[in-house]
Amino acid sequence: MAFKIVTDTSANLTDEIVEKYDLAVLPLTFMIDGVQRKSYNKHEKSNLPAFYKEMREGKVVTTSLPNLQDSKNELEEILKEGNNLLYIGFSSGLSGTYTAIDLILKELASSYENSKIYSVDTLAAAAGQGLLVWTAAEMREDGKSIEEVYRWVEDNKFKVAHWFTVDDLHFLERGGRVSKTAAFAGTMLNIKPVLHVDNEGHLIPMEKVRGRKKSIDALVKHMEDTMNRPYDYKVLISHGDCEDEAQFLKDKVIEKTGVNNVHINCLDPVIGAHSGPGTLALFFFAAGR
């Protein structure tokens, strides 16, 4: 029986990848000026720069889970069509999305006893989650079974390294990641934090450097120190509407590591709402996170 891979918009994969591998994507939601929006609409081209433009204009963004009834309908439709289902979801350490969707899948399992239904809490975010989803999709294309793909994701999720830096501490302060005092002082001194996602799926500050270039250098240095190279090694870069700097980061990765399979995408609204315009994030396979 064929199986469908389902993820959510935290995975931050390009529209082209979603379409190429026929992925099902559950859209997380966000609200601007009292208007709720979906972070992904099937068959519609994403316009992420427009979202970041609104953030730069001072619009306050709040975020929420996917619409649960819509999600249940989409998941049930997949099962009705005779597919098995593998859900690869957003870190439960950062969102309630995984827990909510997993409960829906457990409920559906009682009605579709002949279907195989698996779910993975990646404890990953953004393109770290996306790197797992993309590789899982490639494995499915290569003929791997749902059990083989599920086991690979579970066995390798703690080998996906996430390294972030932000340009404006205000957004981390608003989300409780740094204090008001630290955000003010850091802004005055041009301090840029370097953060990562740990094995519990939480975003953790790791170090502070002065200046944007040094923060980018720090991301690359972490990759140099910890990377490993499984088959068809891919590197993903996400950015909060700062494509020139993302390209600079890509060039540095290629220069320092020799890895050429590097892909850039704008950061999805739900993650971007908490990290802000100017976020740069680097994702790669490593010995550990």
mmCIF file of C-alpha atoms in Angstrom:
data_model
loop_
_atom_site.group_PDB
_atom_site.id
_atom_site.type_symbol
_atom_site.label_atom_id
_atom_site.label_comp_id
_atom_site.label_asym_id
_atom_site.label_seq_id
_atom_site.Cartn_x
_atom_site.Cartn_y
_atom_site.Cartn_z
ATOM 1 C CA MET A 1 0.000 0.000 0.000
ATOM 2 C CA ALA A 2 1.262 3.472 -0.864
ATOM 3 C CA PHE A 3 1.969 5.893 1.931
ATOM 4 C CA LYS A 4 1.594 9.630 2.186
ATOM 5 C CA ILE A 5 4.018 11.879 4.053
ATOM 6 C CA VAL A 6 2.339 14.636 6.029
ATOM 7 C CA THR A 7 4.091 17.535 7.691
ATOM 8 C CA ASP A 8 3.228 21.082 8.744
ATOM 9 C CA THR A 9 4.406 24.506 7.674
ATOM 10 C CA SER A 10 7.152 24.657 10.272
ATOM 11 C CA ALA A 11 9.113 22.340 7.946
ATOM 12 C CA ASN A 12 9.787 25.400 5.775
ATOM 13 C CA LEU A 13 10.159 23.511 2.500
ATOM 14 C CA THR A 14 9.821 25.310 -0.811
ATOM 15 C CA ASP A 15 6.616 25.070 -2.815
ATOM 16 C CA GLU A 16 8.608 23.203 -5.470
ATOM 17 C CA ILE A 17 9.714 20.472 -3.035
ATOM 18 C CA VAL A 18 6.188 20.100 -1.638
ATOM 19 C CA GLU A 19 4.808 19.626 -5.142
ATOM 20 C CA LYS A 20 7.626 17.390 -6.403
ATOM 21 C CA TYR A 21 7.140 14.851 -3.609
ATOM 22 C CA ASP A 22 3.371 15.303 -3.276
ATOM 23 C CA LEU A 23 3.654 16.167 0.407
ATOM 24 C CA ALA A 24 0.609 17.027 2.492
ATOM 25 C CA VAL A 25 1.254 20.189 4.502
ATOM 26 C CA LEU A 26 -0.921 21.230 7.440
ATOM 27 C CA PRO A 27 -0.873 25.031 7.661
ATOM 28 C CA LEU A 28 -0.203 26.621 11.021
ATOM 29 C CA THR A 29 -2.077 29.882 11.441
ATOM 30 C CA PHE A 30 -1.133 33.433 12.343
ATOM 31 C CA MET A 31 -3.022 36.646 12.959
ATOM 32 C CA ILE A 32 -2.251 40.240 11.925
ATOM 33 C CA ASP A 33 -4.601 43.097 12.862
ATOM 34 C CA GLY A 34 -7.248 40.630 13.974
ATOM 35 C CA VAL A 35 -7.267 38.778 10.658
ATOM 36 C CA GLN A 36 -6.368 35.087 10.774
ATOM 37 C CA ARG A 37 -4.294 33.707 7.927
ATOM 38 C CA LYS A 38 -2.929 30.312 6.957
ATOM 39 C CA SER A 39 0.822 29.987 6.606
ATOM 40 C CA TYR A 40 0.318 27.749 3.556
ATOM 41 C CA ASN A 41 -2.384 27.421 0.931
ATOM 42 C CA LYS A 42 -2.140 24.506 -1.465
ATOM 43 C CA HIS A 43 -1.442 25.515 -5.069
ATOM 44 C CA GLU A 44 -0.842 29.136 -4.070
ATOM 45 C CA LYS A 45 2.630 30.635 -4.367
ATOM 46 C CA SER A 46 3.890 31.800 -0.977
ATOM 47 C CA ASN A 47 4.638 35.533 -0.689
ATOM 48 C CA LEU A 48 6.826 35.590 2.398
ATOM 49 C CA PRO A 49 8.567 38.940 1.735
ATOM 50 C CA ALA A 50 5.142 40.605 2.036
ATOM 51 C CA PHE A 51 4.749 39.072 5.499
ATOM 52 C CA TYR A 52 8.124 40.408 6.653
ATOM 53 C CA LYS A 53 7.299 43.818 5.211
ATOM 54 C CA GLU A 54 4.317 43.965 7.545
ATOM 55 C CA MET A 55 6.519 42.996 10.482
ATOM 56 C CA ARG A 56 8.979 45.769 9.622
ATOM 57 C CA GLU A 57 6.061 48.204 9.535
ATOM 58 C CA GLY A 58 5.361 47.327 13.152
ATOM 59 C CA LYS A 59 2.455 44.924 12.750
ATOM 60 C CA VAL A 60 2.208 42.534 15.700
ATOM 61 C CA VAL A 61 1.873 38.879 14.717
ATOM 62 C CA THR A 62 0.385 36.156 16.898
ATOM 63 C CA THR A 63 0.529 32.483 15.993
ATOM 64 C CA SER A 64 -1.575 29.382 16.530
ATOM 65 C CA LEU A 65 -1.933 25.685 15.721
ATOM 66 C CA PRO A 66 -3.359 24.398 12.472
ATOM 67 C CA ASN A 67 -7.155 24.424 12.299
ATOM 68 C CA LEU A 68 -7.848 21.060 13.905
ATOM 69 C CA GLN A 69 -11.090 20.259 12.077
ATOM 70 C CA ASP A 70 -9.520 21.094 8.712
ATOM 71 C CA SER A 71 -6.506 18.980 9.660
ATOM 72 C CA LYS A 72 -8.688 16.033 10.647
ATOM 73 C CA ASN A 73 -10.589 16.275 7.363
ATOM 74 C CA GLU A 74 -7.379 16.301 5.324
ATOM 75 C CA LEU A 75 -5.842 13.405 7.249
ATOM 76 C CA GLU A 76 -9.012 11.333 6.973
ATOM 77 C CA GLU A 77 -9.204 11.983 3.233
ATOM 78 C CA ILE A 78 -5.691 10.554 2.854
ATOM 79 C CA LEU A 79 -6.763 7.393 4.690
ATOM 80 C CA LYS A 80 -10.048 7.140 2.766
ATOM 81 C CA GLU A 81 -8.028 7.067 -0.449
ATOM 82 C CA GLY A 82 -6.341 3.886 0.787
ATOM 83 C CA ASN A 83 -2.986 5.367 1.791
ATOM 84 C CA ASN A 84 -0.879 4.598 4.802
ATOM 85 C CA LEU A 85 0.250 7.773 6.565
ATOM 86 C CA LEU A 86 3.473 9.071 8.104
ATOM 87 C CA TYR A 87 3.258 12.400 9.949
ATOM 88 C CA ILE A 88 6.571 14.174 10.602
ATOM 89 C CA GLY A 89 5.774 17.075 12.895
ATOM 90 C CA PHE A 90 6.949 20.309 14.520
ATOM 91 C CA SER A 91 8.794 20.023 17.843
ATOM 92 C CA SER A 92 6.516 19.497 20.834
ATOM 93 C CA GLY A 93 9.077 21.574 22.745
ATOM 94 C CA LEU A 94 8.073 24.670 20.773
ATOM 95 C CA SER A 95 4.439 24.135 19.801
ATOM 96 C CA GLY A 96 1.353 22.127 20.643
ATOM 97 C CA THR A 97 0.980 21.192 16.973
ATOM 98 C CA TYR A 98 2.482 17.708 17.180
ATOM 99 C CA THR A 99 0.463 16.699 20.237
ATOM 100 C CA ALA A 100 -2.794 17.909 18.670
ATOM 101 C CA ILE A 101 -2.224 16.147 15.338
ATOM 102 C CA ASP A 102 -1.026 12.954 17.027
ATOM 103 C CA LEU A 103 -4.285 12.826 19.028
ATOM 104 C CA ILE A 104 -6.276 13.182 15.799
ATOM 105 C CA LEU A 105 -4.295 10.343 14.212
ATOM 106 C CA LYS A 106 -4.900 8.092 17.214
ATOM 107 C CA GLU A 107 -8.624 8.815 16.927
ATOM 108 C CA LEU A 108 -8.618 8.058 13.201
ATOM 109 C CA ALA A 109 -6.673 4.828 13.740
ATOM 110 C CA SER A 110 -9.700 3.257 15.426
ATOM 111 C CA SER A 111 -11.740 3.780 12.246
ATOM 112 C CA TYR A 112 -9.001 2.746 9.811
ATOM 113 C CA GLU A 113 -7.679 -0.413 11.437
ATOM 114 C CA ASN A 114 -6.184 -1.723 8.188
ATOM 115 C CA SER A 115 -4.108 1.416 7.616
ATOM 116 C CA LYS A 116 -0.620 1.952 8.949
ATOM 117 C CA ILE A 117 -0.357 5.287 10.723
ATOM 118 C CA TYR A 118 2.916 6.558 12.148
ATOM 119 C CA SER A 119 3.821 9.911 13.674
ATOM 120 C CA VAL A 120 7.195 11.380 14.614
ATOM 121 C CA ASP A 121 7.784 14.229 17.043
ATOM 122 C CA THR A 122 10.938 15.502 15.367
ATOM 123 C CA LEU A 123 11.807 17.784 18.293
ATOM 124 C CA ALA A 124 13.028 19.897 15.376
ATOM 125 C CA ALA A 125 11.894 23.156 13.831
ATOM 126 C CA ALA A 126 11.957 25.069 10.572
ATOM 127 C CA ALA A 127 14.219 23.545 7.922
ATOM 128 C CA GLY A 128 15.671 21.152 10.516
ATOM 129 C CA GLN A 129 12.292 19.460 10.441
ATOM 130 C CA GLY A 130 12.270 20.059 6.680
ATOM 131 C CA LEU A 131 15.578 18.253 6.218
ATOM 132 C CA LEU A 132 14.048 15.151 7.805
ATOM 133 C CA VAL A 133 10.885 15.426 5.713
ATOM 134 C CA TRP A 134 12.798 15.936 2.475
ATOM 135 C CA THR A 135 15.060 12.948 3.130
ATOM 136 C CA ALA A 136 12.051 10.812 4.084
ATOM 137 C CA ALA A 137 10.384 11.761 0.785
ATOM 138 C CA GLU A 138 13.499 10.761 -1.153
ATOM 139 C CA MET A 139 13.587 7.428 0.665
ATOM 140 C CA ARG A 140 9.970 6.797 -0.245
ATOM 141 C CA GLU A 141 10.782 7.564 -3.893
ATOM 142 C CA ASP A 142 13.616 5.015 -3.667
ATOM 143 C CA GLY A 143 11.100 2.335 -2.660
ATOM 144 C CA LYS A 144 11.598 2.249 1.111
ATOM 145 C CA SER A 145 8.609 1.055 3.144
ATOM 146 C CA ILE A 146 6.743 3.247 5.603
ATOM 147 C CA GLU A 147 8.314 1.273 8.472
ATOM 148 C CA GLU A 148 11.834 1.819 7.102
ATOM 149 C CA VAL A 149 11.274 5.552 6.618
ATOM 150 C CA TYR A 150 9.654 5.972 10.035
ATOM 151 C CA ARG A 151 12.533 4.192 11.736
ATOM 152 C CA TRP A 152 15.130 6.235 9.853
ATOM 153 C CA VAL A 153 13.515 9.513 10.928
ATOM 154 C CA GLU A 154 13.331 8.394 14.564
ATOM 155 C CA ASP A 155 16.952 7.200 14.482
ATOM 156 C CA ASN A 156 18.324 10.348 12.834
ATOM 157 C CA LYS A 157 16.296 13.250 14.188
ATOM 158 C CA PHE A 158 18.921 14.099 16.803
ATOM 159 C CA LYS A 159 21.576 14.312 14.079
ATOM 160 C CA VAL A 160 20.001 17.384 12.484
ATOM 161 C CA ALA A 161 21.789 20.484 13.758
ATOM 162 C CA HIS A 162 19.931 23.820 13.916
ATOM 163 C CA TRP A 163 21.955 27.022 14.292
ATOM 164 C CA PHE A 164 20.264 30.435 14.280
ATOM 165 C CA THR A 165 21.137 34.064 14.640
ATOM 166 C CA VAL A 166 18.815 37.075 14.645
ATOM 167 C CA ASP A 167 19.276 40.690 13.647
ATOM 168 C CA ASP A 168 16.811 42.293 16.076
ATOM 169 C CA LEU A 169 16.600 41.145 19.700
ATOM 170 C CA HIS A 170 13.174 42.769 20.113
ATOM 171 C CA PHE A 171 11.393 39.709 18.726
ATOM 172 C CA LEU A 172 13.213 37.260 21.027
ATOM 173 C CA GLU A 173 12.451 39.557 23.954
ATOM 174 C CA ARG A 174 8.757 39.627 23.066
ATOM 175 C CA GLY A 175 8.729 35.820 23.005
ATOM 176 C CA GLY A 176 10.473 35.557 26.370
ATOM 177 C CA ARG A 177 13.802 34.273 24.984
ATOM 178 C CA VAL A 178 15.758 37.244 26.343
ATOM 179 C CA SER A 179 14.947 39.857 28.985
ATOM 180 C CA LYS A 180 14.047 43.467 28.175
ATOM 181 C CA THR A 181 17.315 44.582 29.750
ATOM 182 C CA ALA A 182 19.383 42.119 27.711
ATOM 183 C CA ALA A 183 17.565 43.066 24.527
ATOM 184 C CA PHE A 184 18.157 46.786 25.108
ATOM 185 C CA ALA A 185 21.814 46.332 26.052
ATOM 186 C CA GLY A 186 22.423 43.895 23.212
ATOM 187 C CA THR A 187 20.926 46.297 20.680
ATOM 188 C CA MET A 188 23.052 49.179 21.946
ATOM 189 C CA LEU A 189 26.236 47.077 21.793
ATOM 190 C CA ASN A 190 25.381 45.363 18.475
ATOM 191 C CA ILE A 191 25.335 41.959 20.176
ATOM 192 C CA LYS A 192 24.008 39.099 18.075
ATOM 193 C CA PRO A 193 22.961 35.867 19.807
ATOM 194 C CA VAL A 194 23.714 32.440 18.362
ATOM 195 C CA LEU A 195 21.074 29.868 19.247
ATOM 196 C CA HIS A 196 20.307 26.236 18.536
ATOM 197 C CA VAL A 197 17.518 23.673 19.031
ATOM 198 C CA ASP A 198 18.453 21.083 21.656
ATOM 199 C CA ASN A 199 17.440 17.431 22.034
ATOM 200 C CA GLU A 200 14.298 18.426 23.925
ATOM 201 C CA GLY A 201 13.211 20.550 20.983
ATOM 202 C CA HIS A 202 13.756 23.884 22.714
ATOM 203 C CA LEU A 203 15.422 26.979 21.264
ATOM 204 C CA ILE A 204 18.459 27.668 23.452
ATOM 205 C CA PRO A 205 20.869 30.664 23.394
ATOM 206 C CA MET A 206 24.425 29.324 23.081
ATOM 207 C CA GLU A 207 26.727 32.316 22.682
ATOM 208 C CA LYS A 208 26.887 36.030 21.932
ATOM 209 C CA VAL A 209 29.061 37.756 19.373
ATOM 210 C CA ARG A 210 29.404 41.365 18.343
ATOM 211 C CA GLY A 211 28.283 42.168 14.821
ATOM 212 C CA ARG A 212 26.393 40.449 12.054
ATOM 213 C CA LYS A 213 29.404 39.069 10.188
ATOM 214 C CA LYS A 214 30.758 37.375 13.304
ATOM 215 C CA SER A 215 27.394 35.776 13.980
ATOM 216 C CA ILE A 216 27.345 34.342 10.448
ATOM 217 C CA ASP A 217 30.912 33.112 10.882
ATOM 218 C CA ALA A 218 29.817 31.399 14.115
ATOM 219 C CA LEU A 219 27.098 29.445 12.299
ATOM 220 C CA VAL A 220 29.605 28.164 9.753
ATOM 221 C CA LYS A 221 32.148 27.324 12.457
ATOM 222 C CA HIS A 222 29.599 25.144 14.255
ATOM 223 C CA MET A 223 29.017 23.307 11.001
ATOM 224 C CA GLU A 224 32.737 22.828 10.377
ATOM 225 C CA ASP A 225 33.194 21.417 13.881
ATOM 226 C CA THR A 226 30.285 18.950 13.938
ATOM 227 C CA MET A 227 29.084 18.044 10.441
ATOM 228 C CA ASN A 228 28.974 14.530 9.097
ATOM 229 C CA ARG A 229 28.230 13.460 5.531
ATOM 230 C CA PRO A 230 25.527 10.876 4.959
ATOM 231 C CA TYR A 231 24.617 9.976 1.390
ATOM 232 C CA ASP A 232 23.521 12.955 -0.737
ATOM 233 C CA TYR A 233 24.456 15.468 1.946
ATOM 234 C CA LYS A 234 22.158 18.503 1.889
ATOM 235 C CA VAL A 235 22.364 21.786 3.746
ATOM 236 C CA LEU A 236 19.364 24.081 4.194
ATOM 237 C CA ILE A 237 19.414 27.800 4.961
ATOM 238 C CA SER A 238 16.335 29.739 6.086
ATOM 239 C CA HIS A 239 16.149 33.509 6.303
ATOM 240 C CA GLY A 240 13.758 36.194 7.512
ATOM 241 C CA ASP A 241 13.661 38.178 4.268
ATOM 242 C CA CYS A 242 17.415 38.790 4.095
ATOM 243 C CA GLU A 243 18.263 36.868 0.961
ATOM 244 C CA ASP A 244 21.581 38.615 0.269
ATOM 245 C CA GLU A 245 22.905 37.585 3.678
ATOM 246 C CA ALA A 246 21.535 34.067 3.174
ATOM 247 C CA GLN A 247 23.498 33.898 -0.075
ATOM 248 C CA PHE A 248 26.589 35.155 1.778
ATOM 249 C CA LEU A 249 26.095 32.370 4.344
ATOM 250 C CA LYS A 250 25.710 29.833 1.531
ATOM 251 C CA ASP A 251 28.944 31.009 -0.078
ATOM 252 C CA LYS A 252 30.757 30.703 3.269
ATOM 253 C CA VAL A 253 29.437 27.166 3.787
ATOM 254 C CA ILE A 254 30.652 26.117 0.338
ATOM 255 C CA GLU A 255 34.024 27.787 0.883
ATOM 256 C CA LYS A 256 34.666 26.317 4.329
ATOM 257 C CA THR A 257 33.171 22.818 3.961
ATOM 258 C CA GLY A 258 33.192 22.014 0.252
ATOM 259 C CA VAL A 259 29.501 21.074 0.395
ATOM 260 C CA ASN A 260 27.749 22.373 -2.730
ATOM 261 C CA ASN A 261 24.248 20.987 -2.182
ATOM 262 C CA VAL A 262 22.982 24.052 -0.294
ATOM 263 C CA HIS A 263 19.386 25.296 -0.566
ATOM 264 C CA ILE A 264 17.901 28.624 0.548
ATOM 265 C CA ASN A 265 14.299 29.403 1.483
ATOM 266 C CA CYS A 266 12.522 32.265 3.231
ATOM 267 C CA LEU A 267 11.452 31.401 6.780
ATOM 268 C CA ASP A 268 7.775 30.532 7.264
ATOM 269 C CA PRO A 269 5.531 33.060 9.073
ATOM 270 C CA VAL A 270 4.944 31.087 12.271
ATOM 271 C CA ILE A 271 8.661 30.701 13.033
ATOM 272 C CA GLY A 272 9.457 34.125 11.584
ATOM 273 C CA ALA A 273 6.910 35.804 13.834
ATOM 274 C CA HIS A 274 9.029 34.824 16.853
ATOM 275 C CA SER A 275 12.507 35.408 15.421
ATOM 276 C CA GLY A 276 11.819 38.429 13.218
ATOM 277 C CA PRO A 277 13.111 39.886 9.973
ATOM 278 C CA GLY A 278 16.818 39.318 9.512
ATOM 279 C CA THR A 279 16.840 35.826 11.022
ATOM 280 C CA LEU A 280 19.448 33.504 9.526
ATOM 281 C CA ALA A 281 19.388 29.772 10.218
ATOM 282 C CA LEU A 282 21.630 26.927 9.104
ATOM 283 C CA PHE A 283 20.565 23.249 9.128
ATOM 284 C CA PHE A 284 22.753 20.226 8.426
ATOM 285 C CA PHE A 285 23.440 16.642 9.481
ATOM 286 C CA ALA A 286 25.930 16.423 12.334
ATOM 287 C CA ALA A 287 27.301 13.982 14.874
ATOM 288 C CA GLY A 288 24.638 15.442 17.179
ATOM 289 C CA ARG A 289 22.684 18.623 17.630
#
